[in-house]
């Protein structure tokens, strides 16, 4: 037993210290008044929800198999390798849908639906993703697995299961855990009955850009670009290769070569109402992506949520969205800062491009027939509904030497005729916006764009084309040399511009889209909250 | 540039009248507390899972340095600060949030849904639920399909005690955006209506949708709470352990300490609480630490904690913070009983939520006004919440009224719902129940 007075002294000093700590905390900002769990449960309010967030969509005629189309849909952006015990799983109770509209009515004629189920073999015994090196997709050491079902749903809602219990490739847990990830990745490629291939799993993020370009554009300073802000990050990828005739209207890709593509995700909701046996609710669309540079963008701030919940057939009915296309804000901002005149008048050209695809059959100003379903021989014009989606003319053969500026560079195989992995949508965007819409001439002052002209990792020549996911943490990633020609002028054949309207659209979309979808990563990330 | 964007100094000036000496220390120590990296509170154990709220704050700050007239960016920054305050339990972000939101509204006074939403979230965080409801309704006229706006309304209506409006707001949220924000609110709705299985299901759905460390910690902690509140200590501990494997979060450490206390592992629990109150001296932690010390027979140490609690409440009151609900409950058990009643009545004047009804009933009881207490207790239990503390309070009120059968019924219910519902009160309930059953 300690002596009583000693105890008292200790008590007092401990109490005093604690009191001082309280005072310090209060003065320092830790005023805890509203943090007591008993009186008020503060739940998260603004959730990023990355697992079901569409970040990019690509659709192109497969370069090594020109009678097939490859669609690549990415989710869960900005994954840093070494993500921790759960890494980057696919969501359960969710639908990952890839939709095809081949008759132009803005409704899916075909939906390829991926649903994932987790096979967690860790139980409660361990938190490890894997228990020793994983050298194959069926390796016993792999403790966290996800399998998927691939269904094909037709326009009447009838569905047929194409793949059952197909294996998703695991997150890349690092060189020690997965010494050769490519082996595992390739084992995860499944053959789709009827011809075709499917891959679900991680990939290096194919998107390349210096996302700071838009901030800098606003600041009137383009001297600090040239850094691929997405270097080193991985994404979750669904890649699907399907014979073209299976996607085409009436199975005839010769008469009906144009398809519209968009990806969306749905998550199952909950019903609160009492008296039900199960609280299950309906599946609700939570994310949507067609043209990568238009999603969410055209929507003013207050409508962004709504846009993610809209289906394409509703696009034309939302006046606020259409207004944003006919009267885009961005060229005006650029005019203020850079004194480059914004195209005048209501942008009928943008409406045409945005909602119909490039065609002479909708009365729009662009005199070309490229990628509207209206150009399909069997489409009935009166059934056509303008809507936002990525449109691909599958009849245009792959270009052996793709121009990164796509259509603006005279390469009809490229964006916005579908979108290839190598298409430099940011530079296209900047050039197009800077006056190309009105003058057809490029703007020298901004010719270098974001100075990121290609992905830091080479794409592959066969399915799934996207690169194997990296496993070095982003901050330690070796700085690879990125090829930068740094002038779009150098890449442009003379007179190849199809029209600046195109680019203006892209820009309009691009800026806000990128901000919203891809929070830029500070070069020197501050750990301080202010 | 505004102070809520730039690094600022601790605002110690307004504290001078209170206690200069403490504040002298505080000013020095605040460098280490208030300005500690928020990740230290809810940090991921894995560098790959950066706090997305922090990322968003730093990217918004960068953008606003370039373009300080961007009203939507100011609004987003304000909302991000509110989230940061929640995650870090650091209320100094409220001032920054207010500044950023005011700035946004001054740049665009009307039609500014994101700023109105942020104002609503901030008002909820500051327990000004009526103002939160008003901001939410205002935001709704601008953004009629925003799940986040419905989230603000759901929180406000829940706390104001408007059960039907709360249910509709949560359902609207679920219909628009089924995600971690709406699932966690659905879970709370189920829990407070006595639907524990649905509450668990909703939290598990939230957990699978959680994309950030703080969200995972929130889901794990509340899954642990659901287990704990139904007497399942092993289940609770499993959630805490699994959560801590991902996120070093204080709520999970609190959960662990609570489980240790319930298991009678007193030394382990005391160590846990001591670390907690040093790290984040929240009133709830201090109170539970005091109760645990008292139960361990260390009444002197316990008294010291309750003294700290009382001092803290005075400081908070002087600062204008209103949390009369938790203050009333603390005072009823450990302090000035008359003041406890005053606080509860004042809270009831502002809002008629079930938790406030319970606190008012209990405050009336400890002041010997049991007949008046009972109707409030009925209101508290009207939603059907299986809340052991409610049942205990009701049992004790019946006991004081000499209604032995009802007293036995509710004391038994409290203990069968959760035998560990309170370090202080569970033994009291057991004692009374035994006496009632043995007919004494």
JSON list of C-alpha atoms in Angstrom, two decimals, chain A residues 256-260 352-353 356-362 366-376 390-397 405-408 410-419 496 498-499 502:
[
{"chain": "A", "resi": 256, "resn": "UNK", "atom": "CA", "xyz": [-25.56, -1.09, -89.83]},
{"chain": "A", "resi": 257, "resn": "UNK", "atom": "CA", "xyz": [-21.97, -0.39, -88.79]},
{"chain": "A", "resi": 258, "resn": "UNK", "atom": "CA", "xyz": [-22.62, 2.27, -86.09]},
{"chain": "A", "resi": 259, "resn": "UNK", "atom": "CA", "xyz": [-23.13, 1.39, -82.45]},
{"chain": "A", "resi": 260, "resn": "UNK", "atom": "CA", "xyz": [-23.59, 3.63, -79.45]},
{"chain": "A", "resi": 352, "resn": "UNK", "atom": "CA", "xyz": [-25.62, 17.82, -83.19]},
{"chain": "A", "resi": 353, "resn": "UNK", "atom": "CA", "xyz": [-22.35, 16.32, -82.08]},
{"chain": "A", "resi": 356, "resn": "UNK", "atom": "CA", "xyz": [-26.74, 12.63, -82.49]},
{"chain": "A", "resi": 357, "resn": "UNK", "atom": "CA", "xyz": [-23.28, 11.70, -83.65]},
{"chain": "A", "resi": 358, "resn": "UNK", "atom": "CA", "xyz": [-21.73, 13.23, -86.73]},
{"chain": "A", "resi": 359, "resn": "UNK", "atom": "CA", "xyz": [-24.16, 12.90, -89.60]},
{"chain": "A", "resi": 360, "resn": "UNK", "atom": "CA", "xyz": [-25.70, 14.86, -92.44]},
{"chain": "A", "resi": 361, "resn": "UNK", "atom": "CA", "xyz": [-29.08, 13.34, -91.67]},
{"chain": "A", "resi": 362, "resn": "UNK", "atom": "CA", "xyz": [-29.99, 15.37, -88.62]},
{"chain": "A", "resi": 366, "resn": "UNK", "atom": "CA", "xyz": [-21.16, 19.41, -89.91]},
{"chain": "A", "resi": 367, "resn": "UNK", "atom": "CA", "xyz": [-21.12, 18.05, -93.40]},
{"chain": "A", "resi": 368, "resn": "UNK", "atom": "CA", "xyz": [-19.84, 14.55, -92.76]},
{"chain": "A", "resi": 369, "resn": "UNK", "atom": "CA", "xyz": [-21.32, 11.14, -92.13]},
{"chain": "A", "resi": 370, "resn": "UNK", "atom": "CA", "xyz": [-19.28, 9.40, -89.53]},
{"chain": "A", "resi": 371, "resn": "UNK", "atom": "CA", "xyz": [-20.79, 7.88, -86.45]},
{"chain": "A", "resi": 372, "resn": "UNK", "atom": "CA", "xyz": [-24.51, 8.39, -85.97]},
{"chain": "A", "resi": 373, "resn": "UNK", "atom": "CA", "xyz": [-26.92, 5.49, -85.81]},
{"chain": "A", "resi": 374, "resn": "UNK", "atom": "CA", "xyz": [-28.93, 7.50, -88.36]},
{"chain": "A", "resi": 375, "resn": "UNK", "atom": "CA", "xyz": [-26.36, 6.30, -90.89]},
{"chain": "A", "resi": 376, "resn": "UNK", "atom": "CA", "xyz": [-27.30, 2.67, -90.26]},
{"chain": "A", "resi": 390, "resn": "UNK", "atom": "CA", "xyz": [-19.86, 7.14, -77.24]},
{"chain": "A", "resi": 391, "resn": "UNK", "atom": "CA", "xyz": [-20.57, 6.32, -80.89]},
{"chain": "A", "resi": 392, "resn": "UNK", "atom": "CA", "xyz": [-18.39, 4.04, -82.98]},
{"chain": "A", "resi": 393, "resn": "UNK", "atom": "CA", "xyz": [-18.48, 3.35, -86.71]},
{"chain": "A", "resi": 394, "resn": "UNK", "atom": "CA", "xyz": [-17.17, -0.22, -86.76]},
{"chain": "A", "resi": 395, "resn": "UNK", "atom": "CA", "xyz": [-16.69, -0.14, -90.54]},
{"chain": "A", "resi": 396, "resn": "UNK", "atom": "CA", "xyz": [-13.65, 2.08, -90.34]},
{"chain": "A", "resi": 397, "resn": "UNK", "atom": "CA", "xyz": [-10.66, -0.25, -90.16]},
{"chain": "A", "resi": 405, "resn": "UNK", "atom": "CA", "xyz": [-5.31, 13.62, -82.07]},
{"chain": "A", "resi": 406, "resn": "UNK", "atom": "CA", "xyz": [-7.86, 11.25, -83.53]},
{"chain": "A", "resi": 407, "resn": "UNK", "atom": "CA", "xyz": [-10.36, 12.85, -85.83]},
{"chain": "A", "resi": 408, "resn": "UNK", "atom": "CA", "xyz": [-8.78, 16.29, -85.39]},
{"chain": "A", "resi": 410, "resn": "UNK", "atom": "CA", "xyz": [-7.40, 13.35, -89.74]},
{"chain": "A", "resi": 411, "resn": "UNK", "atom": "CA", "xyz": [-7.58, 9.85, -88.28]},
{"chain": "A", "resi": 412, "resn": "UNK", "atom": "CA", "xyz": [-11.17, 8.71, -88.57]},
{"chain": "A", "resi": 413, "resn": "UNK", "atom": "CA", "xyz": [-10.54, 5.67, -86.41]},
{"chain": "A", "resi": 414, "resn": "UNK", "atom": "CA", "xyz": [-9.99, 7.87, -83.38]},
{"chain": "A", "resi": 415, "resn": "UNK", "atom": "CA", "xyz": [-11.95, 9.87, -80.90]},
{"chain": "A", "resi": 416, "resn": "UNK", "atom": "CA", "xyz": [-14.72, 10.92, -81.14]},
{"chain": "A", "resi": 417, "resn": "UNK", "atom": "CA", "xyz": [-15.34, 8.00, -83.44]},
{"chain": "A", "resi": 418, "resn": "UNK", "atom": "CA", "xyz": [-15.24, 5.70, -80.48]},
{"chain": "A", "resi": 419, "resn": "UNK", "atom": "CA", "xyz": [-12.18, 6.20, -78.33]},
{"chain": "A", "resi": 496, "resn": "UNK", "atom": "CA", "xyz": [-7.42, 17.79, -91.52]},
{"chain": "A", "resi": 498, "resn": "UNK", "atom": "CA", "xyz": [-13.12, 18.40, -89.35]},
{"chain": "A", "resi": 499, "resn": "UNK", "atom": "CA", "xyz": [-14.39, 21.37, -87.45]},
{"chain": "A", "resi": 502, "resn": "UNK", "atom": "CA", "xyz": [-16.06, 18.94, -82.20]}
]
